[in-house]
mmCIF file of N, CA, C and O and ligand atoms in Angstrom:
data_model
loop_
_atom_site.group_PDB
_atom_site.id
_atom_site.type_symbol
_atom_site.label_atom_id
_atom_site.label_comp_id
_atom_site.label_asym_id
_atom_site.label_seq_id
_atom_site.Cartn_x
_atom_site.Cartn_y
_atom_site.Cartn_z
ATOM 1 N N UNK I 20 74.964 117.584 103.131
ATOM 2 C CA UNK I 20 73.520 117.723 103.406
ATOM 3 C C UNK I 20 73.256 117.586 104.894
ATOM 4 O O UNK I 20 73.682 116.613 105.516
ATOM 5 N N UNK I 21 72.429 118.732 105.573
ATOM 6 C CA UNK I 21 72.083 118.373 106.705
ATOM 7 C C UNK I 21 71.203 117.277 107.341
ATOM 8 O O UNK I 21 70.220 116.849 106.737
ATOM 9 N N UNK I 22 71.485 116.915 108.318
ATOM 10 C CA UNK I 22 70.801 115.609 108.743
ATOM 11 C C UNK I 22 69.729 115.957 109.390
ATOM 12 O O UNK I 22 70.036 116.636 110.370
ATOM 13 N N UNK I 23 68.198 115.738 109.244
ATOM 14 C CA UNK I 23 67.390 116.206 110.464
ATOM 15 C C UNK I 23 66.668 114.852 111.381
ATOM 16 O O UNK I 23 66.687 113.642 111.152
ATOM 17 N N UNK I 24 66.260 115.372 112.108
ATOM 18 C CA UNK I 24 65.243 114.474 113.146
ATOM 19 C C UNK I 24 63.844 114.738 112.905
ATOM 20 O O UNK I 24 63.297 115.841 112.918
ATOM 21 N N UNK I 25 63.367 113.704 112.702
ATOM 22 C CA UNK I 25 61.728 113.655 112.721
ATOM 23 C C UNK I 25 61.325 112.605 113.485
ATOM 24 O O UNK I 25 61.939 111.543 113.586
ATOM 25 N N UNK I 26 59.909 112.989 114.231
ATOM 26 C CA UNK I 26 58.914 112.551 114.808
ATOM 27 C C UNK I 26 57.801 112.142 114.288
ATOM 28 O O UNK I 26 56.914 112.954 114.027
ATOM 29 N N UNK I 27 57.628 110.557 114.004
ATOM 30 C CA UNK I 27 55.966 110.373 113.089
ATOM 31 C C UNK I 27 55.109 110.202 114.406
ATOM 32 O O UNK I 27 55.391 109.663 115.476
ATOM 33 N N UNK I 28 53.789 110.943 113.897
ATOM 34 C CA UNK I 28 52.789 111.583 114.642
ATOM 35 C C UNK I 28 52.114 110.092 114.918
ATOM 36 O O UNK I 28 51.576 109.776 115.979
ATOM 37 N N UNK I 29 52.217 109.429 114.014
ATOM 38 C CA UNK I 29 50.839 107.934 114.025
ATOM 39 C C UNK I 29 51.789 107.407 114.786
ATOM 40 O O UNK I 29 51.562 107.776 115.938
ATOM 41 N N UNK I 30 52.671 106.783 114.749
ATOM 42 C CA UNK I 30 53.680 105.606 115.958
ATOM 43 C C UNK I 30 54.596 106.273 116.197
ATOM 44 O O UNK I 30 55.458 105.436 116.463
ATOM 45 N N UNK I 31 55.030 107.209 116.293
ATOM 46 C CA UNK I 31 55.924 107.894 117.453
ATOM 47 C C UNK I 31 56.797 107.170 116.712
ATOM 48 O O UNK I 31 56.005 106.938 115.799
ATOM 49 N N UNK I 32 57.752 106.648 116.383
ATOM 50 C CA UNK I 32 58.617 106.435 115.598
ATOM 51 C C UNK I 32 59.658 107.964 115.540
ATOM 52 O O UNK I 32 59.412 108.997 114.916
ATOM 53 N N UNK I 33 60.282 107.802 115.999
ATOM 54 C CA UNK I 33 61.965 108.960 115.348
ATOM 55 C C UNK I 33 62.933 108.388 114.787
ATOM 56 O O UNK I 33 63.469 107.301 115.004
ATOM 57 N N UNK I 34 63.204 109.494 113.764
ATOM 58 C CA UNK I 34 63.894 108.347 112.590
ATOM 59 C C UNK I 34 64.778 109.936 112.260
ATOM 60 O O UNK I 34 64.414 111.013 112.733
ATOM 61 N N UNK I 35 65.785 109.778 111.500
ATOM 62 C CA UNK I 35 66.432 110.820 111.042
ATOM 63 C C UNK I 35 66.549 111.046 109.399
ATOM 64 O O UNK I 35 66.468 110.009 108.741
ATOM 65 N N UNK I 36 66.665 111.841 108.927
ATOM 66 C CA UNK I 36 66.690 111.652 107.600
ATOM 67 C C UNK I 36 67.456 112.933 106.346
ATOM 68 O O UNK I 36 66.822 113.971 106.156
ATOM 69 N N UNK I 37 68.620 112.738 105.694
ATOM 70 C CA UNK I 37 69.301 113.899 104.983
ATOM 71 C C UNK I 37 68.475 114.480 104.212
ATOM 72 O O UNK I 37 68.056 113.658 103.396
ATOM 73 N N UNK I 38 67.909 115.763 104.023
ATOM 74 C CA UNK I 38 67.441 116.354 103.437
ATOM 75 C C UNK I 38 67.787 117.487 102.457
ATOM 76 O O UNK I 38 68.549 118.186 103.125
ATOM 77 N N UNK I 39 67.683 117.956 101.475
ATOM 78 C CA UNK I 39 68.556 119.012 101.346
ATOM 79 C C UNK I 39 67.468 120.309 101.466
ATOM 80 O O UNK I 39 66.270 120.458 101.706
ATOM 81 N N UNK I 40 68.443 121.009 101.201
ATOM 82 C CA UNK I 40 67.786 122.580 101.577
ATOM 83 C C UNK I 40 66.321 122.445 101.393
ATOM 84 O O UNK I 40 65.465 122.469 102.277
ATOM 85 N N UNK I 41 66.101 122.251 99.684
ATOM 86 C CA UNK I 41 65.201 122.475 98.878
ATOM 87 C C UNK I 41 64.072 121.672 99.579
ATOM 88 O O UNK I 41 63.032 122.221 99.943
ATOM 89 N N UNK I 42 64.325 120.323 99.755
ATOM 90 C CA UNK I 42 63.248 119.248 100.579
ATOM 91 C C UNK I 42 63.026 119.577 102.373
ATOM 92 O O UNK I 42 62.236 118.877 103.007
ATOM 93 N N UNK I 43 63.706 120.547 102.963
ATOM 94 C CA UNK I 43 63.957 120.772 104.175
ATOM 95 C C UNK I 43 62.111 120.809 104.771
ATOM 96 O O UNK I 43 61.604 120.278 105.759
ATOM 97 N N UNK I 44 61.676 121.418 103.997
ATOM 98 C CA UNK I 44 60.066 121.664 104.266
ATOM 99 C C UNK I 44 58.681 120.376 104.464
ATOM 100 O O UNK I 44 57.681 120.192 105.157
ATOM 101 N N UNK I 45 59.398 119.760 103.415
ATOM 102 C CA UNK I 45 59.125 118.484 103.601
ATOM 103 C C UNK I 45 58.880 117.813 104.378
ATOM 104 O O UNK I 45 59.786 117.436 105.122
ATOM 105 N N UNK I 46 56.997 117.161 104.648
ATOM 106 C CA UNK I 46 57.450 115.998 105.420
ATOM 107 C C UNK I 46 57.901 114.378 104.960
ATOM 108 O O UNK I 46 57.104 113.805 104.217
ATOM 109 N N UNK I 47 58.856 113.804 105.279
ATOM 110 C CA UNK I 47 58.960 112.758 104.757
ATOM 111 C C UNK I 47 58.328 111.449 105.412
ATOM 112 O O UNK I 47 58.087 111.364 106.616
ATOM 113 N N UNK I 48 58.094 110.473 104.516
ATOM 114 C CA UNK I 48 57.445 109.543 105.016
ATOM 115 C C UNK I 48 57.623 108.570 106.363
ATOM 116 O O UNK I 48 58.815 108.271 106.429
ATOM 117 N N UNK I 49 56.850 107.950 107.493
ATOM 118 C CA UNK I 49 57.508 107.767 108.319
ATOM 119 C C UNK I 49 58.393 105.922 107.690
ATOM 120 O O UNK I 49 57.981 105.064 106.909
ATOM 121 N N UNK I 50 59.568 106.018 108.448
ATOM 122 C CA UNK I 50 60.029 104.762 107.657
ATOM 123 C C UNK I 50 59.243 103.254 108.041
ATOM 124 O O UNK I 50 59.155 102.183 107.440
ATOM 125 N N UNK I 51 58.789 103.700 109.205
ATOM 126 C CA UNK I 51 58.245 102.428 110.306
ATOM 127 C C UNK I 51 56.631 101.967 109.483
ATOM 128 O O UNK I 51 56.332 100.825 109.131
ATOM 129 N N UNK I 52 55.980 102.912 109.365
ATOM 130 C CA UNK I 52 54.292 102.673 108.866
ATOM 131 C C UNK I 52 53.756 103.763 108.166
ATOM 132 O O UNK I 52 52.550 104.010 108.155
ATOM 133 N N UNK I 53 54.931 104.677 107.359
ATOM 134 C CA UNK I 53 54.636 104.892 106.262
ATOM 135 C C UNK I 53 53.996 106.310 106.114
ATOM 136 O O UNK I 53 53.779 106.947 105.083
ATOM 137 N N UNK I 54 53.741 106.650 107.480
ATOM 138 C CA UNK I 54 52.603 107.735 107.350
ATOM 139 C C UNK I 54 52.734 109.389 106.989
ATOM 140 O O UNK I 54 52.939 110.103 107.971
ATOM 141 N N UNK I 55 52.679 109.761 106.263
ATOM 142 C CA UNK I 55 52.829 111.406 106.628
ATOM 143 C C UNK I 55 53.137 112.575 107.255
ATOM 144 O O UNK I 55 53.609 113.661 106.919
ATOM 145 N N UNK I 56 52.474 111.712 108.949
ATOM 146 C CA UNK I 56 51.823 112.994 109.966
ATOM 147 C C UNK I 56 53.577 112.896 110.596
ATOM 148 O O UNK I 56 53.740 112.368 111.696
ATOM 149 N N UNK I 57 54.524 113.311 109.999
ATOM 150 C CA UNK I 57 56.207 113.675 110.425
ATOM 151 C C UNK I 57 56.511 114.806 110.786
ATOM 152 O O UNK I 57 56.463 115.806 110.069
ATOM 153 N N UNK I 58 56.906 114.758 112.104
ATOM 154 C CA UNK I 58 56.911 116.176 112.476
ATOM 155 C C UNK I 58 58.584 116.441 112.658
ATOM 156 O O UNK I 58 59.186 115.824 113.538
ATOM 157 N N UNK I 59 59.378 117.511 111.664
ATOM 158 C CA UNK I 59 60.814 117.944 111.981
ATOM 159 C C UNK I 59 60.774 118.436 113.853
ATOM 160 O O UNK I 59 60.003 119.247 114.367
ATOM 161 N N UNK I 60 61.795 117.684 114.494
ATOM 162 C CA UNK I 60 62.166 117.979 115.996
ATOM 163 C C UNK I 60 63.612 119.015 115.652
ATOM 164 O O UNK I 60 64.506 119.001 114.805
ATOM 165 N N UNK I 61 63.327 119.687 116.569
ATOM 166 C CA UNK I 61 64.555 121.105 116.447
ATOM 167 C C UNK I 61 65.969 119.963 117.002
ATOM 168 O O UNK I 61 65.940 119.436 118.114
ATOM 169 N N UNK I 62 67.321 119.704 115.834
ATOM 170 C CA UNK I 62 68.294 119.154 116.697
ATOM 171 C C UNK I 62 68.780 119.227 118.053
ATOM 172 O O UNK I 62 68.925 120.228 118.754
ATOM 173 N N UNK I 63 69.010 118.017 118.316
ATOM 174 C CA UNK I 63 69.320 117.718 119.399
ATOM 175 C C UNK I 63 70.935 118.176 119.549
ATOM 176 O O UNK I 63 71.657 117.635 118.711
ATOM 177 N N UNK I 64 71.599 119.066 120.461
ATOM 178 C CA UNK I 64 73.044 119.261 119.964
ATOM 179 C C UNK I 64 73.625 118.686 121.416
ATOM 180 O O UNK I 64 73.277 118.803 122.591
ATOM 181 N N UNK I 65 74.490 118.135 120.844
ATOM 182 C CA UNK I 65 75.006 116.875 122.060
ATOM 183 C C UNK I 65 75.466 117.983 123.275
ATOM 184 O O UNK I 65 75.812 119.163 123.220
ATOM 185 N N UNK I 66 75.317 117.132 124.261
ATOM 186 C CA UNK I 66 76.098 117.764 125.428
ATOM 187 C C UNK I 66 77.437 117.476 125.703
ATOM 188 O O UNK I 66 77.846 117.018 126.769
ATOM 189 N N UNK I 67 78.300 117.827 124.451
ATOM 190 C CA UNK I 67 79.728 117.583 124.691
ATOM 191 C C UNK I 67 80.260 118.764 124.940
ATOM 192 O O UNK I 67 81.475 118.573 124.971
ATOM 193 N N UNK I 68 79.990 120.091 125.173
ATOM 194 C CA UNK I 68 80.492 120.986 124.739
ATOM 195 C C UNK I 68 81.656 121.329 126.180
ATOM 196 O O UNK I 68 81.152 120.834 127.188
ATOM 197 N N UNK I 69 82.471 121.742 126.372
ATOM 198 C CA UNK I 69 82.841 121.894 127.966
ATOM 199 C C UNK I 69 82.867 123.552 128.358
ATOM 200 O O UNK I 69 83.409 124.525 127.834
ATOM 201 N N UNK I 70 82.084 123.384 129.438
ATOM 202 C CA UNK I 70 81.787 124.698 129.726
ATOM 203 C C UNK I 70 82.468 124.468 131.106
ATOM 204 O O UNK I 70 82.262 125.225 132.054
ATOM 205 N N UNK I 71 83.209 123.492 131.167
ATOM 206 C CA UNK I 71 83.833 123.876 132.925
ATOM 207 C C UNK I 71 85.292 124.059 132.110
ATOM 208 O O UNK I 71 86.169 123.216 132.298
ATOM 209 N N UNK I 72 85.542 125.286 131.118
ATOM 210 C CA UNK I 72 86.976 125.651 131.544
ATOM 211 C C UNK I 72 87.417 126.446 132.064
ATOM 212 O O UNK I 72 88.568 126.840 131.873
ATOM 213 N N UNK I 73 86.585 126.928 132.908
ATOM 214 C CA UNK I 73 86.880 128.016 134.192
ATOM 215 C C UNK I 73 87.712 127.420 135.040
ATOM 216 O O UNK I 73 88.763 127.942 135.410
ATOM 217 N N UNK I 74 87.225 126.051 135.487
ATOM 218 C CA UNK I 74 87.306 125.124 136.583
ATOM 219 C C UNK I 74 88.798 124.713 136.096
ATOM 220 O O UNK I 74 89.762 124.835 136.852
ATOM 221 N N UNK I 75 88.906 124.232 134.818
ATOM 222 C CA UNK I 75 90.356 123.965 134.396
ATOM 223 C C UNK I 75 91.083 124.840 134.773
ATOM 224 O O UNK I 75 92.170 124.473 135.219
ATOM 225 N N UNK I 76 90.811 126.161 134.747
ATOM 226 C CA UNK I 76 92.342 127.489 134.313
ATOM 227 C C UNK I 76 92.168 127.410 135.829
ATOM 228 O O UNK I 76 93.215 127.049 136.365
ATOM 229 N N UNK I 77 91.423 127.579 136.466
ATOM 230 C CA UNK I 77 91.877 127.793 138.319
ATOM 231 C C UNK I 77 92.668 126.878 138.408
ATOM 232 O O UNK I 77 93.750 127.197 138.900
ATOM 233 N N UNK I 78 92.495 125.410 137.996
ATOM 234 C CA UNK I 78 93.552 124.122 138.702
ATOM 235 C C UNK I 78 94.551 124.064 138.059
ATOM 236 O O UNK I 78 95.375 123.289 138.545
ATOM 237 N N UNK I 79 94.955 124.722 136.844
ATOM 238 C CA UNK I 79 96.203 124.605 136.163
ATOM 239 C C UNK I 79 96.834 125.760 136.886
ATOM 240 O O UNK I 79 98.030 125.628 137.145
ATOM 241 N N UNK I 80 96.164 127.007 137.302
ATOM 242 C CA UNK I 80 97.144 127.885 138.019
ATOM 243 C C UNK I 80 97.373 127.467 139.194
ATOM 244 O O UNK I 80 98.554 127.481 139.541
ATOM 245 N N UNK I 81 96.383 126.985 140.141
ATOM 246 C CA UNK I 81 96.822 126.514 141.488
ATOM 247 C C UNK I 81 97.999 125.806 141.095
ATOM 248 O O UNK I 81 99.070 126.230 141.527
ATOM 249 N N UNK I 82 97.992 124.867 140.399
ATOM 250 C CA UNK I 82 99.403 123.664 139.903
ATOM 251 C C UNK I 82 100.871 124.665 139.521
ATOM 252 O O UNK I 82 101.962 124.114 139.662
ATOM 253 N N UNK I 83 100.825 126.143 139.038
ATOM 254 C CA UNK I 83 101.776 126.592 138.730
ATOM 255 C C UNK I 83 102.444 127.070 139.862
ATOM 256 O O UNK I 83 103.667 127.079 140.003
ATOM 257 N N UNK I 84 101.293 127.621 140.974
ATOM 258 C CA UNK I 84 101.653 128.463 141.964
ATOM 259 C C UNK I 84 102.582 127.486 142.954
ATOM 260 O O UNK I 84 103.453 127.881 143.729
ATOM 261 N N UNK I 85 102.159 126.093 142.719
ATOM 262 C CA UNK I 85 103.004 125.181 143.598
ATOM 263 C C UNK I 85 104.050 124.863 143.144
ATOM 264 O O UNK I 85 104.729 124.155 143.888
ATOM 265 N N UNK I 86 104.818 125.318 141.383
ATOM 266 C CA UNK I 86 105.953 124.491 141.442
ATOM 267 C C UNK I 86 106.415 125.901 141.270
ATOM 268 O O UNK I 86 107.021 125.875 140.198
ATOM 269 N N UNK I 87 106.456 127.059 141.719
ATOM 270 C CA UNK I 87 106.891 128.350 141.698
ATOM 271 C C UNK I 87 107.551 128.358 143.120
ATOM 272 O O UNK I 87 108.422 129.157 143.465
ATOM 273 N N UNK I 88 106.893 127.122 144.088
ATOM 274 C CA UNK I 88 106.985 127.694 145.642
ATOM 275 C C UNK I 88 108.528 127.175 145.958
ATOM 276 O O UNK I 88 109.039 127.393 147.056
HETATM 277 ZN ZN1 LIG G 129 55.060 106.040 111.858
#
């Protein structure tokens, strides 16, 4: 089941919560004070991803070109 993020509108409260497909539409209650006004936040997708492997393949070839010399 996917995990989502919600925002309650009355105390700002973010809380996460598994939903399944079917309930995805759903707002669920806030856990803090209960309220309704829950707004789904679009996931957050971590910033792990590595986008410097450009930067890698240049320094692994510079490193080859030196034990070639
Ligand atoms: Zn709340």
């Amino acid at each position: 089941m996917p995990i989502y993020e919600y925002i309650c509108e009355a105390c700002g409260q973010e809380f996460e919560k598994m939903m399944r497909f079917s309930e995805a539409d759903l707002s669920p209650l806030c856990p803090t004070c209960g309220s309704e006004e829950t707004h789904k936040q679009i996931s957050r997708v971590s910033a792990g991803f590595g986008f410097s492997g450009g930067g890698d393949d240049s320094m692994s070839s510079c490193g080859g070109g030196g034990r070639f010399t």
